[in-house]
Amino acid sequence: MAAKVVPARGMRDILPVDKARREHALHVIREVYRSFGFDEVETPALEELSRLESGQGGENEKMLFKVMRRGLAAEQALLPGDAADLGLRFDLTVPLTRYVASNAAALRMPFKALQIGPVWRAERPQKGRYRQFVQCDIDIVGEPGSLAEVELVTATHTALTRLGLTGTTLRLNDRGVLTGLLTGCGFAEDTHGSVLITVDKADKVGLDGVLAELRSKGFDEGSVSALEKSLTELLPLRDVRTPGVLESALPEAVPTEVVVRLREIADALALSAPGLDVQFDVTLVRGMGYYTGPIFEMSMPGSSSSIAGGGRYDNMVGRFSGRDLPAAGFSIGFERIVDELSSGDEETPAIALVHPAGANPGELLRKQQELIAAGARVALVKQAKRMQPLFDALVAEGYSRVVRARVAEDGTLEFGDPSDLTTS
């Protein structure tokens, strides 16, 4: 028996009905983002390895697909170290910051970028996790104030609502809160990364699980106990808009302006995105190492997984250009939302033009063009001996109407009126 032919592990083939749903979703997302003034850009799939391994990508840098140098002899290609010089991008943010640094003279600031494309991560494939997947990013470079965060969230909430994904919740935090919290609890600065990796698991293992892991890592008991006390007080707090609520619970090491900034964002979103539930979450970390300020994730009702996430990353562009520029971005987890959506573009009727074998090609194409000109999407479909299985397959592919052709006595084709495919 021949071996089963399948895509590479962690990759997928997209069937036509699924492709139609994906393209419809991408069209809606693009149109909404463009209506907010974001301009679409495109960056290469490959970047210099040194940029992708700059220490800003968090755990994702460990999942790089590396590309070997071209022209190496076989024995050289086996050597460690400099055998690879390029890598497939693991997100769209690192390429965008390089793009801005490369093209700064041609860009008007603030620069509002829209970028949609595949990214690659060499992680263990499982349900909902792939090695190649699509991201939809918007970024604002050159705007230092909370206007950037508010516009990013409002535009994304509008896009998701337009797709029919309502009742979303935005979890909001700030890297300044996390840094000040750990400092106030006595954790040394060089341990913050390790501590935050553990805190980020709170939604899965709970506070007890976080504390147990911190103790198993050997952190000072006094610091862990202080963090336990702070988190116990902070976890129930979801309202960031009422002055004084968070300030009274946070350590003095958290700057007041950080909390004020979160309040500004929440107050503005109450006006610009009134249907969005905004909640403070002290355990929200976001794994990327490049975040410097507000961070946020959006989720759907009844789901523990986020469908969009982002934050402020003010120091990244300067790493490539030598000139610091404030920046913030938001990314839709496209693969997580697409299965929740209806199929295809419902506003464009899809018609199957069913014809007998040997029908005149010119007449068929003339009729097809007539239907297309009327605003339909039309597929030429040859008659089958058993029509019902064919119709069932067409319905599954998104076709809703059928036009039947038959050969008249004079040899020309006659076409019936469009009818409902499900009742034909």
Tab-separated table of C-alpha atoms in Angstrom:
chain	number	residue	atom	x	y	z
A	1	MET	CA	0.000	0.000	0.000
A	2	ALA	CA	1.308	3.443	-0.915
A	3	ALA	CA	2.310	5.702	1.955
A	4	LYS	CA	-0.202	8.405	2.880
A	5	VAL	CA	0.797	11.715	1.301
A	6	VAL	CA	0.412	14.531	3.840
A	7	PRO	CA	1.876	18.012	4.385
A	8	ALA	CA	4.977	18.489	6.513
A	9	ARG	CA	4.314	18.088	10.234
A	10	GLY	CA	2.674	21.174	11.689
A	11	MET	CA	1.614	22.460	8.247
A	12	ARG	CA	-1.822	22.258	6.588
A	13	ASP	CA	-3.512	22.149	3.228
A	14	ILE	CA	-6.465	24.568	3.027
A	15	LEU	CA	-9.507	23.204	1.153
A	16	PRO	CA	-11.579	25.549	-1.061
A	17	VAL	CA	-14.477	26.043	1.388
A	18	ASP	CA	-12.029	26.863	4.194
A	19	LYS	CA	-10.004	29.119	1.920
A	20	ALA	CA	-13.161	31.054	1.058
A	21	ARG	CA	-13.921	31.585	4.741
A	22	ARG	CA	-10.358	32.715	5.419
A	23	GLU	CA	-10.303	35.144	2.498
A	24	HIS	CA	-13.645	36.621	3.531
A	25	ALA	CA	-12.314	37.199	7.058
A	26	LEU	CA	-9.092	38.736	5.759
A	27	HIS	CA	-11.069	41.023	3.451
A	28	VAL	CA	-13.179	42.315	6.354
A	29	ILE	CA	-10.126	42.804	8.590
A	30	ARG	CA	-8.258	44.659	5.840
A	31	GLU	CA	-11.188	46.933	5.053
A	32	VAL	CA	-11.751	47.862	8.700
A	33	TYR	CA	-8.082	48.542	9.384
A	34	ARG	CA	-7.721	50.596	6.214
A	35	SER	CA	-10.800	52.624	7.200
A	36	PHE	CA	-8.894	53.579	10.366
A	37	GLY	CA	-6.031	54.913	8.242
A	38	PHE	CA	-3.601	51.983	8.431
A	39	ASP	CA	-1.498	51.425	5.291
A	40	GLU	CA	-0.638	47.871	4.289
A	41	VAL	CA	3.032	46.929	4.023
A	42	GLU	CA	4.865	43.720	3.208
A	43	THR	CA	8.118	42.348	4.605
A	44	PRO	CA	10.196	39.308	3.561
A	45	ALA	CA	9.593	35.917	5.131
A	46	LEU	CA	13.327	35.696	5.871
A	47	GLU	CA	15.299	38.016	8.152
A	48	GLU	CA	18.917	38.119	9.241
A	49	LEU	CA	19.379	35.596	12.039
A	50	SER	CA	21.070	38.181	14.255
A	51	ARG	CA	17.877	40.280	14.245
A	52	LEU	CA	15.634	37.333	15.064
A	53	GLU	CA	17.961	36.290	17.899
A	54	SER	CA	18.321	39.758	19.409
A	55	GLY	CA	16.818	38.718	22.751
A	56	GLN	CA	13.520	40.522	22.162
A	57	GLY	CA	11.363	37.605	21.023
A	58	GLY	CA	11.121	35.736	24.303
A	59	GLU	CA	10.475	32.012	24.062
A	60	ASN	CA	9.736	32.318	20.331
A	61	GLU	CA	13.433	32.766	19.585
A	62	LYS	CA	13.910	29.154	20.685
A	63	MET	CA	11.500	28.044	17.937
A	64	LEU	CA	13.285	29.565	14.956
A	65	PHE	CA	13.436	27.815	11.628
A	66	LYS	CA	17.018	28.560	10.574
A	67	VAL	CA	18.219	28.632	6.969
A	68	MET	CA	21.675	27.329	6.080
A	69	ARG	CA	24.143	29.583	4.295
A	70	ARG	CA	24.114	29.079	0.548
A	71	GLY	CA	27.109	27.596	-1.213
A	72	LEU	CA	28.594	25.779	1.782
A	73	ALA	CA	30.358	22.484	1.215
A	74	ALA	CA	28.626	19.519	2.835
A	75	GLU	CA	31.201	19.246	5.625
A	76	GLN	CA	30.887	22.984	6.394
A	77	ALA	CA	27.120	22.774	6.608
A	78	LEU	CA	27.472	20.283	9.458
A	79	LEU	CA	29.546	22.667	11.559
A	80	PRO	CA	27.825	24.472	14.467
A	81	GLY	CA	27.862	28.218	14.911
A	82	ASP	CA	27.782	30.187	11.692
A	83	ALA	CA	26.302	27.515	9.385
A	84	ALA	CA	23.014	29.465	9.314
A	85	ASP	CA	22.639	33.179	8.637
A	86	LEU	CA	18.893	33.610	7.973
A	87	GLY	CA	15.690	32.564	9.707
A	88	LEU	CA	11.956	32.448	8.968
A	89	ARG	CA	10.157	35.229	10.870
A	90	PHE	CA	8.405	34.059	14.055
A	91	ASP	CA	6.176	37.142	14.215
A	92	LEU	CA	5.536	40.323	12.208
A	93	THR	CA	6.740	42.850	14.802
A	94	VAL	CA	10.490	42.268	14.522
A	95	PRO	CA	10.356	42.538	10.680
A	96	LEU	CA	8.256	45.706	10.959
A	97	THR	CA	10.757	47.465	13.214
A	98	ARG	CA	13.521	46.585	10.742
A	99	TYR	CA	11.260	47.840	7.911
A	100	VAL	CA	10.774	51.189	9.665
A	101	ALA	CA	14.507	51.517	10.305
A	102	SER	CA	15.239	50.699	6.639
A	103	ASN	CA	12.642	53.057	5.160
A	104	ALA	CA	12.389	55.834	7.763
A	105	ALA	CA	13.100	58.613	5.262
A	106	ALA	CA	10.099	57.610	3.130
A	107	LEU	CA	7.597	57.223	5.992
A	108	ARG	CA	5.420	59.940	7.503
A	109	MET	CA	5.306	59.827	11.292
A	110	PRO	CA	3.326	58.650	13.096
A	111	PHE	CA	3.383	55.687	10.747
A	112	LYS	CA	0.329	53.408	10.894
A	113	ALA	CA	1.139	50.008	9.407
A	114	LEU	CA	-1.059	47.041	8.524
A	115	GLN	CA	0.702	43.750	7.862
A	116	ILE	CA	-0.863	40.356	7.143
A	117	GLY	CA	1.146	37.242	6.396
A	118	PRO	CA	2.381	33.817	7.470
A	119	VAL	CA	4.876	33.304	10.294
A	120	TRP	CA	6.725	30.151	11.338
A	121	ARG	CA	7.574	28.609	14.713
A	122	ALA	CA	9.207	25.217	15.203
A	123	GLU	CA	7.022	24.218	18.123
A	124	ARG	CA	5.351	20.909	18.913
A	125	PRO	CA	2.209	20.719	16.740
A	126	GLN	CA	-1.085	20.141	18.542
A	127	LYS	CA	-4.744	21.103	18.212
A	128	GLY	CA	-4.902	24.816	17.432
A	129	ARG	CA	-1.107	25.161	17.205
A	130	TYR	CA	0.683	25.023	13.877
A	131	ARG	CA	4.213	25.591	12.645
A	132	GLN	CA	2.948	27.936	9.938
A	133	PHE	CA	0.089	30.311	10.643
A	134	VAL	CA	-1.242	33.724	9.643
A	135	GLN	CA	-0.985	36.871	11.733
A	136	CYS	CA	-2.867	40.139	11.175
A	137	ASP	CA	-0.951	43.046	12.725
A	138	ILE	CA	-1.510	46.759	13.059
A	139	ASP	CA	1.200	49.003	14.499
A	140	ILE	CA	1.603	52.707	15.191
A	141	VAL	CA	5.187	53.993	15.181
A	142	GLY	CA	5.993	57.512	16.362
A	143	GLU	CA	3.061	58.117	18.754
A	144	PRO	CA	4.197	58.199	22.432
A	145	GLY	CA	0.795	58.765	24.053
A	146	SER	CA	-2.102	56.469	24.915
A	147	LEU	CA	-3.836	57.519	21.677
A	148	ALA	CA	-1.896	54.713	19.970
A	149	GLU	CA	-3.139	51.989	22.322
A	150	VAL	CA	-6.722	53.256	22.207
A	151	GLU	CA	-6.786	53.340	18.400
A	152	LEU	CA	-5.211	49.885	18.087
A	153	VAL	CA	-7.767	48.340	20.435
A	154	THR	CA	-10.729	50.229	18.956
A	155	ALA	CA	-9.832	49.247	15.391
A	156	THR	CA	-9.356	45.597	16.347
A	157	HIS	CA	-12.603	45.505	18.340
A	158	THR	CA	-14.386	47.001	15.314
A	159	ALA	CA	-12.897	44.375	12.966
A	160	LEU	CA	-13.878	41.482	15.226
A	161	THR	CA	-17.377	42.902	15.700
A	162	ARG	CA	-17.746	43.277	11.929
A	163	LEU	CA	-16.892	39.569	11.671
A	164	GLY	CA	-19.654	38.736	14.155
A	165	LEU	CA	-17.359	38.089	17.138
A	166	THR	CA	-19.077	40.027	19.920
A	167	GLY	CA	-18.921	40.059	23.714
A	168	THR	CA	-15.124	40.291	23.755
A	169	THR	CA	-13.105	41.162	26.861
A	170	LEU	CA	-9.848	43.140	26.926
A	171	ARG	CA	-7.382	42.227	29.681
A	172	LEU	CA	-5.108	45.184	30.406
A	173	ASN	CA	-1.815	45.513	32.277
A	174	ASP	CA	1.484	47.391	32.059
A	175	ARG	CA	5.092	46.213	32.144
A	176	GLY	CA	5.689	49.058	34.603
A	177	VAL	CA	3.210	47.443	36.987
A	178	LEU	CA	4.955	44.080	36.732
A	179	THR	CA	8.461	45.504	37.111
A	180	GLY	CA	7.459	47.681	40.066
A	181	LEU	CA	5.590	44.795	41.690
A	182	LEU	CA	8.572	42.437	41.531
A	183	THR	CA	10.981	45.146	42.669
A	184	GLY	CA	8.713	46.028	45.582
A	185	CYS	CA	8.583	42.367	46.597
A	186	GLY	CA	12.379	42.151	46.671
A	187	PHE	CA	13.125	40.165	43.498
A	188	ALA	CA	16.483	41.056	41.922
A	189	GLU	CA	16.199	42.659	38.487
A	190	ASP	CA	18.062	39.825	36.768
A	191	THR	CA	15.416	37.344	38.004
A	192	HIS	CA	12.383	39.246	36.716
A	193	GLY	CA	12.240	37.350	33.436
A	194	SER	CA	12.128	33.968	35.153
A	195	VAL	CA	9.547	35.128	37.692
A	196	LEU	CA	7.278	36.573	34.992
A	197	ILE	CA	7.384	33.342	32.977
A	198	THR	CA	5.869	31.665	36.023
A	199	VAL	CA	3.366	34.456	36.799
A	200	ASP	CA	2.148	34.236	33.188
A	201	LYS	CA	0.846	30.723	33.957
A	202	ALA	CA	-1.636	32.006	36.556
A	203	ASP	CA	-4.652	31.585	34.251
A	204	LYS	CA	-3.774	27.890	33.857
A	205	VAL	CA	-2.362	26.820	37.245
A	206	GLY	CA	-3.856	29.435	39.563
A	207	LEU	CA	-2.102	31.446	42.269
A	208	ASP	CA	-1.164	28.330	44.264
A	209	GLY	CA	0.490	26.813	41.205
A	210	VAL	CA	2.459	30.006	40.546
A	211	LEU	CA	3.717	30.182	44.136
A	212	ALA	CA	4.641	26.482	44.172
A	213	GLU	CA	6.706	26.857	40.999
A	214	LEU	CA	8.481	29.963	42.297
A	215	ARG	CA	9.435	28.099	45.471
A	216	SER	CA	10.604	25.107	43.431
A	217	LYS	CA	12.891	27.468	41.495
A	218	GLY	CA	14.571	28.427	44.771
A	219	PHE	CA	13.517	32.072	45.010
A	220	ASP	CA	13.800	33.828	48.360
A	221	GLU	CA	10.857	32.901	50.576
A	222	GLY	CA	10.436	36.481	51.761
A	223	SER	CA	10.040	37.699	48.179
A	224	VAL	CA	7.631	34.894	47.284
A	225	SER	CA	5.520	35.596	50.387
A	226	ALA	CA	5.434	39.325	49.580
A	227	LEU	CA	4.322	38.526	46.024
A	228	GLU	CA	1.647	36.181	47.378
A	229	LYS	CA	0.249	38.978	49.538
A	230	SER	CA	0.252	41.492	46.671
A	231	LEU	CA	-1.308	39.121	44.146
A	232	THR	CA	-3.986	38.055	46.634
A	233	GLU	CA	-5.009	41.703	46.943
A	234	LEU	CA	-4.648	42.542	43.264
A	235	LEU	CA	-6.206	39.546	41.534
A	236	PRO	CA	-9.820	40.474	42.422
A	237	LEU	CA	-9.303	44.041	41.181
A	238	ARG	CA	-10.625	44.444	37.644
A	239	ASP	CA	-11.658	48.101	37.604
A	240	VAL	CA	-8.804	50.362	36.579
A	241	ARG	CA	-10.973	53.436	36.000
A	242	THR	CA	-11.722	54.397	39.623
A	243	PRO	CA	-8.921	56.628	40.999
A	244	GLY	CA	-7.054	55.239	43.979
A	245	VAL	CA	-8.215	51.620	43.734
A	246	LEU	CA	-5.057	50.192	42.198
A	247	GLU	CA	-2.689	52.711	43.765
A	248	SER	CA	-3.687	51.590	47.252
A	249	ALA	CA	-2.994	47.931	46.461
A	250	LEU	CA	0.220	48.294	44.440
A	251	PRO	CA	3.689	48.645	46.011
A	252	GLU	CA	5.275	52.107	46.062
A	253	ALA	CA	7.785	50.858	43.483
A	254	VAL	CA	5.040	51.069	40.835
A	255	PRO	CA	5.106	54.638	39.457
A	256	THR	CA	1.800	56.484	39.769
A	257	GLU	CA	2.011	57.584	36.127
A	258	VAL	CA	1.853	53.937	35.043
A	259	VAL	CA	-1.547	53.473	36.685
A	260	VAL	CA	-2.720	56.844	35.382
A	261	ARG	CA	-1.807	55.695	31.863
A	262	LEU	CA	-3.890	52.534	32.256
A	263	ARG	CA	-6.801	54.616	33.500
A	264	GLU	CA	-6.529	56.933	30.498
A	265	ILE	CA	-6.700	53.963	28.141
A	266	ALA	CA	-9.710	52.438	29.910
A	267	ASP	CA	-11.566	55.765	30.057
A	268	ALA	CA	-10.994	56.408	26.359
A	269	LEU	CA	-12.113	52.893	25.378
A	270	ALA	CA	-15.357	53.400	27.303
A	271	LEU	CA	-16.136	56.064	24.691
A	272	SER	CA	-14.574	54.598	21.525
A	273	ALA	CA	-15.468	50.916	22.089
A	274	PRO	CA	-18.479	50.893	24.444
A	275	GLY	CA	-19.259	47.236	23.756
A	276	LEU	CA	-15.824	46.096	24.935
A	277	ASP	CA	-15.413	44.835	28.501
A	278	VAL	CA	-12.072	46.253	29.770
A	279	GLN	CA	-10.542	44.548	32.822
A	280	PHE	CA	-7.260	44.998	34.655
A	281	ASP	CA	-5.321	41.731	35.083
A	282	VAL	CA	-2.131	41.900	37.150
A	283	THR	CA	-1.025	38.452	35.928
A	284	LEU	CA	-1.092	39.396	32.237
A	285	VAL	CA	2.560	39.287	31.119
A	286	ARG	CA	2.799	38.735	27.339
A	287	GLY	CA	5.823	36.570	26.544
A	288	MET	CA	7.729	38.833	24.177
A	289	GLY	CA	10.754	40.525	25.686
A	290	TYR	CA	10.277	43.743	23.732
A	291	TYR	CA	7.261	45.184	25.573
A	292	THR	CA	7.953	48.348	27.580
A	293	GLY	CA	4.539	49.712	28.657
A	294	PRO	CA	0.835	48.854	28.381
A	295	ILE	CA	0.075	45.279	27.302
A	296	PHE	CA	-3.309	43.819	26.415
A	297	GLU	CA	-5.082	40.678	25.238
A	298	MET	CA	-8.581	40.183	23.863
A	299	SER	CA	-10.645	37.043	24.448
A	300	MET	CA	-14.091	35.714	23.567
A	301	PRO	CA	-16.809	34.622	26.015
A	302	GLY	CA	-16.240	31.151	27.421
A	303	SER	CA	-12.683	30.862	26.099
A	304	SER	CA	-9.498	30.933	28.159
A	305	SER	CA	-7.354	31.561	25.073
A	306	SER	CA	-6.769	35.048	23.713
A	307	ILE	CA	-7.726	35.872	20.126
A	308	ALA	CA	-5.621	39.051	19.903
A	309	GLY	CA	-2.753	40.561	21.831
A	310	GLY	CA	-0.222	43.356	21.810
A	311	GLY	CA	1.346	46.252	23.620
A	312	ARG	CA	3.895	49.064	23.582
A	313	TYR	CA	7.489	48.382	22.491
A	314	ASP	CA	9.313	51.713	22.526
A	315	ASN	CA	12.910	50.496	22.261
A	316	MET	CA	12.855	48.143	19.280
A	317	VAL	CA	13.209	50.481	16.304
A	318	GLY	CA	16.239	52.125	17.912
A	319	ARG	CA	18.017	48.768	18.118
A	320	PHE	CA	18.168	48.725	14.320
A	321	SER	CA	18.369	52.435	13.449
A	322	GLY	CA	20.090	54.055	16.413
A	323	ARG	CA	17.121	56.430	16.717
A	324	ASP	CA	14.497	55.527	19.294
A	325	LEU	CA	10.884	55.781	18.161
A	326	PRO	CA	7.835	55.027	20.316
A	327	ALA	CA	5.764	52.142	18.973
A	328	ALA	CA	2.780	49.989	19.842
A	329	GLY	CA	1.063	47.117	18.047
A	330	PHE	CA	-1.863	44.690	18.176
A	331	SER	CA	-2.045	41.285	16.483
A	332	ILE	CA	-5.108	39.158	15.724
A	333	GLY	CA	-4.563	35.432	16.197
A	334	PHE	CA	-6.156	34.654	12.864
A	335	GLU	CA	-6.121	30.866	13.196
A	336	ARG	CA	-7.995	31.128	16.491
A	337	ILE	CA	-10.865	33.172	15.078
A	338	VAL	CA	-11.330	31.767	11.594
A	339	ASP	CA	-13.066	28.561	12.721
A	340	GLU	CA	-15.666	30.666	14.554
A	341	LEU	CA	-16.723	32.407	11.363
A	342	SER	CA	-19.352	31.633	8.745
A	343	SER	CA	-18.092	30.483	5.357
A	344	GLY	CA	-17.276	32.739	2.452
A	345	ASP	CA	-18.603	36.111	1.411
A	346	GLU	CA	-22.355	35.818	1.901
A	347	GLU	CA	-23.029	38.984	-0.110
A	348	THR	CA	-21.738	37.409	-3.349
A	349	PRO	CA	-24.077	34.654	-4.668
A	350	ALA	CA	-22.265	31.512	-5.766
A	351	ILE	CA	-23.889	29.784	-8.738
A	352	ALA	CA	-23.199	26.361	-10.203
A	353	LEU	CA	-23.777	26.413	-13.963
A	354	VAL	CA	-24.564	22.731	-14.614
A	355	HIS	CA	-24.150	21.625	-18.229
A	356	PRO	CA	-24.164	18.374	-20.225
A	357	ALA	CA	-20.958	16.845	-21.529
A	358	GLY	CA	-19.960	18.195	-24.934
A	359	ALA	CA	-21.812	21.512	-24.506
A	360	ASN	CA	-20.651	24.364	-26.710
A	361	PRO	CA	-17.798	26.093	-24.781
A	362	GLY	CA	-18.516	29.504	-26.310
A	363	GLU	CA	-22.174	29.471	-25.240
A	364	LEU	CA	-21.249	28.265	-21.761
A	365	LEU	CA	-18.645	30.984	-21.259
A	366	ARG	CA	-21.003	33.660	-22.609
A	367	LYS	CA	-23.641	32.656	-20.044
A	368	GLN	CA	-21.027	32.462	-17.322
A	369	GLN	CA	-19.859	36.006	-18.095
A	370	GLU	CA	-23.475	37.231	-18.098
A	371	LEU	CA	-23.992	35.851	-14.579
A	372	ILE	CA	-20.648	37.236	-13.411
A	373	ALA	CA	-21.569	40.682	-14.743
A	374	ALA	CA	-24.719	40.496	-12.605
A	375	GLY	CA	-22.526	40.110	-9.511
A	376	ALA	CA	-22.314	36.346	-9.053
A	377	ARG	CA	-19.451	33.912	-8.640
A	378	VAL	CA	-19.964	31.139	-11.212
A	379	ALA	CA	-18.464	27.667	-11.610
A	380	LEU	CA	-18.972	25.476	-14.679
A	381	VAL	CA	-20.050	22.036	-13.432
A	382	LYS	CA	-20.495	18.996	-15.681
A	383	GLN	CA	-23.665	16.933	-15.194
A	384	ALA	CA	-23.238	13.694	-13.256
A	385	LYS	CA	-25.210	10.441	-13.384
A	386	ARG	CA	-26.258	11.015	-9.765
A	387	MET	CA	-26.890	14.696	-9.250
A	388	GLN	CA	-27.762	14.770	-5.542
A	389	PRO	CA	-24.245	13.856	-4.277
A	390	LEU	CA	-22.884	16.509	-6.659
A	391	PHE	CA	-25.320	19.127	-5.300
A	392	ASP	CA	-24.462	18.181	-1.715
A	393	ALA	CA	-20.766	18.687	-2.467
A	394	LEU	CA	-21.456	22.062	-4.095
A	395	VAL	CA	-23.479	23.237	-1.082
A	396	ALA	CA	-20.612	22.203	1.198
A	397	GLU	CA	-18.293	24.323	-0.952
A	398	GLY	CA	-20.497	27.378	-0.501
A	399	TYR	CA	-22.640	27.337	-3.664
A	400	SER	CA	-26.250	28.332	-3.047
A	401	ARG	CA	-27.803	28.597	-6.527
A	402	VAL	CA	-27.888	26.459	-9.670
A	403	VAL	CA	-28.501	27.254	-13.329
A	404	ARG	CA	-29.151	24.228	-15.564
A	405	ALA	CA	-28.202	24.111	-19.239
A	406	ARG	CA	-29.682	21.711	-21.777
A	407	VAL	CA	-29.205	21.172	-25.496
A	408	ALA	CA	-32.193	22.401	-27.560
A	409	GLU	CA	-33.454	20.690	-30.729
A	410	ASP	CA	-31.435	23.081	-32.888
A	411	GLY	CA	-28.238	22.157	-31.028
A	412	THR	CA	-27.920	25.421	-29.085
A	413	LEU	CA	-27.923	25.648	-25.304
A	414	GLU	CA	-30.959	26.689	-23.296
A	415	PHE	CA	-30.493	27.949	-19.738
A	416	GLY	CA	-32.986	27.777	-16.907
A	417	ASP	CA	-33.497	30.470	-14.286
A	418	PRO	CA	-31.328	30.367	-11.141
A	419	SER	CA	-32.875	28.211	-8.419
A	420	ASP	CA	-32.046	27.277	-4.853
A	421	LEU	CA	-29.383	24.580	-4.943
A	422	THR	CA	-30.509	23.006	-1.661
A	423	THR	CA	-33.990	22.232	-3.021
A	424	SER	CA	-33.018	21.260	-6.567
